[in-house]
PDB file of C-alpha atoms and ligand atoms in Angstrom:
ATOM      1  CA  MET S  17       0.000   0.000   0.000  1.00 68.00           C
ATOM      2  CA  LYS S  18       1.295   3.452  -0.861  1.00 88.00           C
ATOM      3  CA  CYS S  19       1.815   6.234   1.686  1.00 95.00           C
ATOM      4  CA  ILE S  20       2.502   9.928   2.155  1.00 97.00           C
ATOM      5  CA  GLY S  21       5.941  10.487   3.668  1.00 98.00           C
ATOM      6  CA  VAL S  22       6.501  13.341   6.128  1.00 97.00           C
ATOM      7  CA  ILE S  23      10.081  14.240   6.990  1.00 98.00           C
ATOM      8  CA  GLY S  24      11.337  16.563   9.718  1.00 97.00           C
ATOM      9  CA  ALA S  25      15.032  17.019  10.428  1.00 97.00           C
ATOM     10  CA  MET S  26      14.564  17.344  14.183  1.00 93.00           C
ATOM     11  CA  GLU S  27      12.329  15.555  16.691  1.00 92.00           C
ATOM     12  CA  GLN S  28      10.521  18.791  17.644  1.00 87.00           C
ATOM     13  CA  GLU S  29       9.478  19.231  14.012  1.00 87.00           C
ATOM     14  CA  ILE S  30       7.546  15.964  13.858  1.00 92.00           C
ATOM     15  CA  SER S  31       6.702  14.796  17.398  1.00 91.00           C
ATOM     16  CA  ARG S  32       3.184  16.310  17.351  1.00 89.00           C
ATOM     17  CA  LEU S  33       2.457  14.701  13.977  1.00 93.00           C
ATOM     18  CA  LYS S  34       3.578  11.312  15.239  1.00 94.00           C
ATOM     19  CA  GLU S  35       1.085  11.660  18.101  1.00 92.00           C
ATOM     20  CA  LYS S  36      -1.766  12.035  15.584  1.00 92.00           C
ATOM     21  CA  LEU S  37      -1.075   8.676  13.934  1.00 96.00           C
ATOM     22  CA  GLU S  38      -3.267   5.668  14.736  1.00 96.00           C
ATOM     23  CA  ASN S  39      -2.244   1.977  14.662  1.00 97.00           C
ATOM     24  CA  VAL S  40       1.407   2.894  14.587  1.00 97.00           C
ATOM     25  CA  LYS S  41       4.130   0.524  13.491  1.00 98.00           C
ATOM     26  CA  ILE S  42       7.767   1.587  13.878  1.00 98.00           C
ATOM     27  CA  THR S  43      10.432   0.375  11.455  1.00 98.00           C
ATOM     28  CA  ARG S  44      14.092   1.208  12.052  1.00 98.00           C
ATOM     29  CA  LYS S  45      16.327   1.635   9.020  1.00 98.00           C
ATOM     30  CA  ALA S  46      19.605   3.552   8.553  1.00 98.00           C
ATOM     31  CA  SER S  47      19.382   4.657  12.220  1.00 98.00           C
ATOM     32  CA  MET S  48      16.031   6.341  11.512  1.00 98.00           C
ATOM     33  CA  ASP S  49      12.678   5.384  13.052  1.00 98.00           C
ATOM     34  CA  PHE S  50       9.849   5.381  10.520  1.00 98.00           C
ATOM     35  CA  TYR S  51       6.423   5.819  12.205  1.00 98.00           C
ATOM     36  CA  GLU S  52       3.826   4.292   9.931  1.00 97.00           C
ATOM     37  CA  GLY S  53       0.156   4.760  10.751  1.00 97.00           C
ATOM     38  CA  ASN S  54      -3.268   6.041   9.762  1.00 96.00           C
ATOM     39  CA  LEU S  55      -4.179   9.684   9.732  1.00 94.00           C
ATOM     40  CA  ASP S  56      -7.657  10.610   8.610  1.00 89.00           C
ATOM     41  CA  GLY S  57      -7.970   7.360   6.643  1.00 91.00           C
ATOM     42  CA  LYS S  58      -4.620   7.820   4.880  1.00 94.00           C
ATOM     43  CA  ARG S  59      -1.446   5.805   5.338  1.00 96.00           C
ATOM     44  CA  VAL S  60       1.214   8.246   6.514  1.00 97.00           C
ATOM     45  CA  VAL S  61       4.845   7.614   7.454  1.00 98.00           C
ATOM     46  CA  VAL S  62       6.432  10.248   9.708  1.00 98.00           C
ATOM     47  CA  VAL S  63      10.182  10.227  10.243  1.00 98.00           C
ATOM     48  CA  LYS S  64      13.007  12.261  11.724  1.00 98.00           C
ATOM     49  CA  SER S  65      15.749  12.285   9.097  1.00 98.00           C
ATOM     50  CA  GLY S  66      18.399  14.022  11.141  1.00 98.00           C
ATOM     51  CA  ILE S  67      20.022  17.274  10.058  1.00 98.00           C
ATOM     52  CA  CYS S  68      21.775  18.027   6.736  1.00 98.00           C
ATOM     53  CA  LYS S  69      21.376  16.897   3.188  1.00 98.00           C
ATOM     54  CA  VAL S  70      22.800  13.367   3.231  1.00 98.00           C
ATOM     55  CA  ASN S  71      20.464  12.307   6.048  1.00 98.00           C
ATOM     56  CA  ALA S  72      17.520  13.870   4.234  1.00 98.00           C
ATOM     57  CA  GLY S  73      18.360  12.214   0.906  1.00 98.00           C
ATOM     58  CA  ILE S  74      18.779   8.771   2.473  1.00 98.00           C
ATOM     59  CA  CYS S  75      15.534   9.189   4.381  1.00 98.00           C
ATOM     60  CA  THR S  76      13.589  10.083   1.234  1.00 98.00           C
ATOM     61  CA  GLN S  77      14.952   7.085  -0.635  1.00 98.00           C
ATOM     62  CA  ILE S  78      13.916   4.750   2.186  1.00 98.00           C
ATOM     63  CA  LEU S  79      10.407   6.228   2.125  1.00 98.00           C
ATOM     64  CA  VAL S  80      10.223   5.395  -1.567  1.00 98.00           C
ATOM     65  CA  ASP S  81      11.827   1.946  -1.426  1.00 98.00           C
ATOM     66  CA  LEU S  82      10.385   0.536   1.786  1.00 97.00           C
ATOM     67  CA  PHE S  83       7.076   2.370   2.137  1.00 97.00           C
ATOM     68  CA  GLU S  84       6.198   3.138  -1.489  1.00 97.00           C
ATOM     69  CA  ALA S  85       5.809   6.840  -0.741  1.00 98.00           C
ATOM     70  CA  GLU S  86       3.719   8.490  -3.443  1.00 97.00           C
ATOM     71  CA  ALA S  87       4.502  12.012  -2.172  1.00 97.00           C
ATOM     72  CA  VAL S  88       6.918  13.503   0.321  1.00 98.00           C
ATOM     73  CA  ILE S  89       6.384  16.560   2.509  1.00 97.00           C
ATOM     74  CA  ASN S  90       9.236  18.166   4.398  1.00 97.00           C
ATOM     75  CA  THR S  91       8.181  20.253   7.358  1.00 94.00           C
ATOM     76  CA  GLY S  92      10.325  22.338   9.679  1.00 92.00           C
ATOM     77  CA  ILE S  93      11.969  25.685  10.226  1.00 93.00           C
ATOM     78  CA  ALA S  94      14.240  27.919   8.157  1.00 95.00           C
ATOM     79  CA  GLY S  95      16.054  31.236   8.089  1.00 95.00           C
ATOM     80  CA  SER S  96      14.410  34.103   6.185  1.00 96.00           C
ATOM     81  CA  LEU S  97      16.225  35.474   3.136  1.00 97.00           C
ATOM     82  CA  ASN S  98      13.785  38.289   2.459  1.00 95.00           C
ATOM     83  CA  LYS S  99      13.126  41.365   4.581  1.00 93.00           C
ATOM     84  CA  ASP S 100       9.347  41.034   4.171  1.00 95.00           C
ATOM     85  CA  ILE S 101       9.328  37.459   5.509  1.00 96.00           C
ATOM     86  CA  ASN S 102       9.175  37.610   9.282  1.00 91.00           C
ATOM     87  CA  ILE S 103       9.867  35.171  12.050  1.00 90.00           C
ATOM     88  CA  GLY S 104       6.829  32.884  12.369  1.00 89.00           C
ATOM     89  CA  ASP S 105       5.780  33.324   8.710  1.00 93.00           C
ATOM     90  CA  ILE S 106       5.592  30.321   6.388  1.00 95.00           C
ATOM     91  CA  VAL S 107       7.466  29.703   3.150  1.00 97.00           C
ATOM     92  CA  VAL S 108       6.189  26.989   0.810  1.00 97.00           C
ATOM     93  CA  SER S 109       8.648  25.891  -1.867  1.00 98.00           C
ATOM     94  CA  THR S 110       8.168  26.670  -5.534  1.00 98.00           C
ATOM     95  CA  ASP S 111      11.521  24.998  -6.145  1.00 98.00           C
ATOM     96  CA  VAL S 112      14.585  23.978  -4.164  1.00 98.00           C
ATOM     97  CA  LEU S 113      18.307  23.953  -4.842  1.00 98.00           C
ATOM     98  CA  GLN S 114      21.583  23.420  -3.046  1.00 98.00           C
ATOM     99  CA  HIS S 115      23.385  26.714  -2.492  1.00 98.00           C
ATOM    100  CA  ASP S 116      26.624  24.957  -1.499  1.00 98.00           C
ATOM    101  CA  VAL S 117      27.112  23.020  -4.742  1.00 98.00           C
ATOM    102  CA  ASP S 118      29.987  24.588  -6.660  1.00 98.00           C
ATOM    103  CA  ALA S 119      31.561  23.050  -9.767  1.00 98.00           C
ATOM    104  CA  ARG S 120      32.261  26.365 -11.511  1.00 97.00           C
ATOM    105  CA  ILE S 121      35.785  25.206 -12.256  1.00 98.00           C
ATOM    106  CA  PHE S 122      34.221  22.852 -14.857  1.00 97.00           C
ATOM    107  CA  GLY S 123      32.029  25.566 -16.358  1.00 96.00           C
ATOM    108  CA  TYR S 124      28.841  24.862 -14.372  1.00 97.00           C
ATOM    109  CA  SER S 125      26.827  27.642 -12.734  1.00 96.00           C
ATOM    110  CA  ARG S 126      27.047  27.864  -8.993  1.00 97.00           C
ATOM    111  CA  GLY S 127      24.397  25.552  -7.487  1.00 97.00           C
ATOM    112  CA  GLN S 128      24.273  23.336 -10.588  1.00 98.00           C
ATOM    113  CA  ILE S 129      24.860  19.651  -9.875  1.00 98.00           C
ATOM    114  CA  PRO S 130      27.316  18.401 -12.509  1.00 97.00           C
ATOM    115  CA  GLN S 131      25.809  16.184 -15.196  1.00 96.00           C
ATOM    116  CA  MET S 132      22.225  16.715 -14.064  1.00 96.00           C
ATOM    117  CA  ASP S 133      19.738  18.555 -16.266  1.00 94.00           C
ATOM    118  CA  ALA S 134      17.764  20.265 -13.517  1.00 95.00           C
ATOM    119  CA  PHE S 135      19.201  23.388 -11.896  1.00 96.00           C
ATOM    120  CA  SER S 136      16.529  23.445  -9.226  1.00 98.00           C
ATOM    121  CA  PHE S 137      13.907  20.865  -8.316  1.00 98.00           C
ATOM    122  CA  GLN S 138      10.274  21.903  -8.831  1.00 98.00           C
ATOM    123  CA  ALA S 139       7.793  21.323  -6.026  1.00 98.00           C
ATOM    124  CA  ASP S 140       4.386  19.908  -6.880  1.00 98.00           C
ATOM    125  CA  GLU S 141       1.792  22.550  -7.748  1.00 98.00           C
ATOM    126  CA  GLY S 142      -1.143  20.612  -6.310  1.00 97.00           C
ATOM    127  CA  LEU S 143       0.644  20.204  -2.985  1.00 97.00           C
ATOM    128  CA  ARG S 144       1.557  23.899  -3.031  1.00 97.00           C
ATOM    129  CA  ARG S 145      -2.087  24.896  -3.502  1.00 97.00           C
ATOM    130  CA  LEU S 146      -3.198  22.577  -0.714  1.00 96.00           C
ATOM    131  CA  ALA S 147      -0.552  23.980   1.645  1.00 96.00           C
ATOM    132  CA  VAL S 148      -1.604  27.574   0.988  1.00 96.00           C
ATOM    133  CA  GLN S 149      -5.282  26.716   1.604  1.00 95.00           C
ATOM    134  CA  ALA S 150      -4.438  24.790   4.766  1.00 95.00           C
ATOM    135  CA  CYS S 151      -2.246  27.606   6.060  1.00 93.00           C
ATOM    136  CA  CYS S 152      -4.947  30.243   5.574  1.00 93.00           C
ATOM    137  CA  GLU S 153      -7.295  28.036   7.616  1.00 94.00           C
ATOM    138  CA  VAL S 154      -5.033  27.182  10.537  1.00 92.00           C
ATOM    139  CA  ASN S 155      -2.596  30.104  10.676  1.00 88.00           C
ATOM    140  CA  PRO S 156      -4.741  33.099   9.663  1.00 90.00           C
ATOM    141  CA  ASP S 157      -2.551  35.590  11.549  1.00 89.00           C
ATOM    142  CA  ILE S 158       0.706  34.965   9.725  1.00 92.00           C
ATOM    143  CA  GLN S 159       1.919  35.557   6.183  1.00 94.00           C
ATOM    144  CA  ILE S 160       2.486  32.704   3.743  1.00 96.00           C
ATOM    145  CA  PHE S 161       4.929  33.036   0.853  1.00 97.00           C
ATOM    146  CA  GLU S 162       5.596  30.772  -2.096  1.00 98.00           C
ATOM    147  CA  GLY S 163       9.171  30.906  -3.326  1.00 98.00           C
ATOM    148  CA  ARG S 164      12.506  29.241  -3.756  1.00 98.00           C
ATOM    149  CA  ILE S 165      13.994  27.486  -0.742  1.00 98.00           C
ATOM    150  CA  VAL S 166      17.745  26.914  -0.754  1.00 98.00           C
ATOM    151  CA  SER S 167      19.561  24.274   1.255  1.00 98.00           C
ATOM    152  CA  GLY S 168      23.140  23.721   2.294  1.00 98.00           C
ATOM    153  CA  ASP S 169      25.133  21.990   4.978  1.00 98.00           C
ATOM    154  CA  GLN S 170      25.599  25.246   6.891  1.00 97.00           C
ATOM    155  CA  PHE S 171      23.558  27.142   9.461  1.00 95.00           C
ATOM    156  CA  ILE S 172      23.523  30.658   7.976  1.00 96.00           C
ATOM    157  CA  SER S 173      24.105  33.307  10.624  1.00 93.00           C
ATOM    158  CA  ASP S 174      26.328  35.845   8.881  1.00 94.00           C
ATOM    159  CA  LYS S 175      24.815  38.729   6.920  1.00 95.00           C
ATOM    160  CA  LYS S 176      27.558  38.586   4.261  1.00 96.00           C
ATOM    161  CA  VAL S 177      26.955  34.886   3.606  1.00 97.00           C
ATOM    162  CA  LYS S 178      23.194  35.501   3.532  1.00 97.00           C
ATOM    163  CA  ASP S 179      23.548  38.403   1.070  1.00 97.00           C
ATOM    164  CA  ASP S 180      25.788  36.306  -1.137  1.00 98.00           C
ATOM    165  CA  ILE S 181      23.213  33.473  -1.236  1.00 98.00           C
ATOM    166  CA  VAL S 182      20.350  35.887  -1.979  1.00 98.00           C
ATOM    167  CA  GLY S 183      22.391  37.675  -4.665  1.00 97.00           C
ATOM    168  CA  GLU S 184      23.208  34.415  -6.375  1.00 97.00           C
ATOM    169  CA  PHE S 185      20.003  32.389  -5.983  1.00 98.00           C
ATOM    170  CA  GLY S 186      17.255  34.801  -4.936  1.00 96.00           C
ATOM    171  CA  GLY S 187      15.786  32.393  -2.407  1.00 96.00           C
ATOM    172  CA  PHE S 188      13.052  33.135   0.134  1.00 98.00           C
ATOM    173  CA  ALA S 189      14.319  30.819   2.894  1.00 98.00           C
ATOM    174  CA  VAL S 190      17.439  28.865   3.780  1.00 98.00           C
ATOM    175  CA  GLU S 191      17.653  25.531   5.568  1.00 98.00           C
ATOM    176  CA  MET S 192      19.668  22.322   5.491  1.00 98.00           C
ATOM    177  CA  GLU S 193      17.582  19.483   3.997  1.00 98.00           C
ATOM    178  CA  GLY S 194      14.813  20.520   1.588  1.00 98.00           C
ATOM    179  CA  ALA S 195      16.797  20.418  -1.661  1.00 98.00           C
ATOM    180  CA  ALA S 196      18.111  16.935  -0.908  1.00 98.00           C
ATOM    181  CA  ILE S 197      14.536  15.756  -0.370  1.00 98.00           C
ATOM    182  CA  GLY S 198      13.464  17.510  -3.566  1.00 98.00           C
ATOM    183  CA  GLN S 199      16.312  15.971  -5.521  1.00 98.00           C
ATOM    184  CA  ALA S 200      15.578  12.465  -4.223  1.00 98.00           C
ATOM    185  CA  ALA S 201      11.857  12.903  -4.916  1.00 98.00           C
ATOM    186  CA  CYS S 202      12.533  14.082  -8.481  1.00 98.00           C
ATOM    187  CA  LEU S 203      14.949  11.211  -9.172  1.00 98.00           C
ATOM    188  CA  ASN S 204      12.158   8.855  -8.071  1.00 98.00           C
ATOM    189  CA  GLU S 205       9.523  10.829  -9.997  1.00 98.00           C
ATOM    190  CA  ILE S 206       7.275  11.498  -7.029  1.00 98.00           C
ATOM    191  CA  PRO S 207       5.841  14.887  -5.987  1.00 98.00           C
ATOM    192  CA  PHE S 208       7.305  16.783  -3.058  1.00 98.00           C
ATOM    193  CA  LEU S 209       6.791  19.968  -1.087  1.00 98.00           C
ATOM    194  CA  VAL S 210       8.940  21.781   1.464  1.00 98.00           C
ATOM    195  CA  ILE S 211       7.060  23.761   4.133  1.00 96.00           C
ATOM    196  CA  ARG S 212       9.167  25.902   6.431  1.00 95.00           C
ATOM    197  CA  ALA S 213       8.267  28.294   9.224  1.00 92.00           C
ATOM    198  CA  ILE S 214      10.769  31.084   9.756  1.00 92.00           C
ATOM    199  CA  SER S 215      12.733  30.835  12.996  1.00 90.00           C
ATOM    200  CA  ASP S 216      15.429  33.468  12.335  1.00 91.00           C
ATOM    201  CA  LYS S 217      16.707  36.040   9.878  1.00 93.00           C
ATOM    202  CA  ALA S 218      19.841  34.093   8.884  1.00 94.00           C
ATOM    203  CA  ASP S 219      22.066  37.025   9.791  1.00 92.00           C
ATOM    204  CA  GLY S 220      24.005  38.131  12.869  1.00 77.00           C
ATOM    205  CA  SER S 221      20.914  37.783  15.040  1.00 76.00           C
ATOM    206  CA  ALA S 222      20.281  34.148  13.999  1.00 62.00           C
ATOM    207  CA  GLN S 223      21.552  32.415  17.118  1.00 63.00           C
ATOM    208  CA  MET S 224      19.464  34.478  19.488  1.00 60.00           C
ATOM    209  CA  ASP S 225      16.312  34.446  17.355  1.00 66.00           C
ATOM    210  CA  TYR S 226      16.563  30.748  16.743  1.00 69.00           C
ATOM    211  CA  THR S 227      16.381  29.689  20.387  1.00 71.00           C
ATOM    212  CA  GLU S 228      13.667  32.178  21.162  1.00 73.00           C
ATOM    213  CA  PHE S 229      11.397  31.532  18.199  1.00 79.00           C
ATOM    214  CA  GLU S 230      12.051  27.921  17.280  1.00 80.00           C
ATOM    215  CA  SER S 231       9.048  26.415  19.063  1.00 81.00           C
ATOM    216  CA  ALA S 232       6.540  29.030  17.898  1.00 80.00           C
ATOM    217  CA  ALA S 233       7.721  28.565  14.317  1.00 81.00           C
ATOM    218  CA  ILE S 234       7.491  24.773  14.592  1.00 84.00           C
ATOM    219  CA  GLU S 235       3.918  25.106  15.874  1.00 83.00           C
ATOM    220  CA  HIS S 236       2.935  26.905  12.632  1.00 87.00           C
ATOM    221  CA  SER S 237       4.500  24.352  10.300  1.00 86.00           C
ATOM    222  CA  VAL S 238       3.083  21.385  12.253  1.00 87.00           C
ATOM    223  CA  LYS S 239      -0.450  22.824  12.255  1.00 89.00           C
ATOM    224  CA  LEU S 240      -0.245  23.496   8.535  1.00 92.00           C
ATOM    225  CA  THR S 241       1.135  20.045   7.699  1.00 92.00           C
ATOM    226  CA  TYR S 242      -1.534  18.304   9.786  1.00 92.00           C
ATOM    227  CA  LYS S 243      -4.342  20.239   8.100  1.00 94.00           C
ATOM    228  CA  MET S 244      -2.807  19.547   4.718  1.00 95.00           C
ATOM    229  CA  LEU S 245      -2.624  15.811   5.378  1.00 93.00           C
ATOM    230  CA  GLN S 246      -6.301  15.880   6.348  1.00 92.00           C
ATOM    231  CA  LYS S 247      -7.109  17.520   3.012  1.00 91.00           C
ATOM    232  CA  MET S 248      -5.078  15.090   0.875  1.00 91.00           C
TER     233      MET S 248
HETATM  234  N1  ADE P 309      17.255  26.427   9.836  1.00 88.59           N
HETATM  235  C1  ADE P 309      16.695  27.401  10.578  1.00 88.59           C
HETATM  236  N2  ADE P 309      17.391  28.553  10.460  1.00 88.59           N
HETATM  237  C2  ADE P 309      18.428  28.287   9.620  1.00 88.59           C
HETATM  238  C3  ADE P 309      19.514  29.060   9.130  1.00 88.59           C
HETATM  239  N3  ADE P 309      19.666  30.329   9.495  1.00 88.59           N
HETATM  240  N4  ADE P 309      20.403  28.465   8.294  1.00 88.59           N
HETATM  241  C4  ADE P 309      20.243  27.167   7.959  1.00 88.59           C
HETATM  242  N5  ADE P 309      19.249  26.391   8.389  1.00 88.59           N
HETATM  243  C5  ADE P 309      18.339  26.941   9.227  1.00 88.59           C
END
């Protein structure tokens, strides 16, 4: 039987979703615990991938191979790359790419994975629409943006690094897993969506903001993801 896969990098990002599952079965693979259960009549597998792109890519592949995931949603928090996107707001991915890929020495653009056609990986439009609808219902007091989300194996907390990423890629939010999930989903030809609540501004204030706002931001992305799963 097919399922919808839900990935969070950290336990806090998925613990409330795991609690909503009924008839749960846990399967351990690659040091990750996959929580498989029913949610609103759908088969859903919720899993903590761990942080950074390799963990996220492996996790997505296991969802496809072992659980026959027909769609993957990544929920969590991110740093804002745009002055209009505030802490607590939501960014839903139009597309994702890896800002730390650099093979320019061989003539590729920055961010381009050598010998792959796609520059960025396109999120599913149906899932995007559903996420926006769900967000308006459950988080009416915050803003929701649709835009590019960029990922890299770095926590961005320096304004110069942030400005460089924005100048090069024009992203709306930065995090550490989404593009790996998008890449794995595209290689397997299944739809994906990255949903991130903003926890910090990805500049000098990142460390302080992050601790203070992490849980409020997570609350927004969890509520949205739960509502979205109900609508699927
Ligand atoms: N996740 C949340 N905030 C982030 C940041 N500033 N950089 C990378 N990943 C993040």
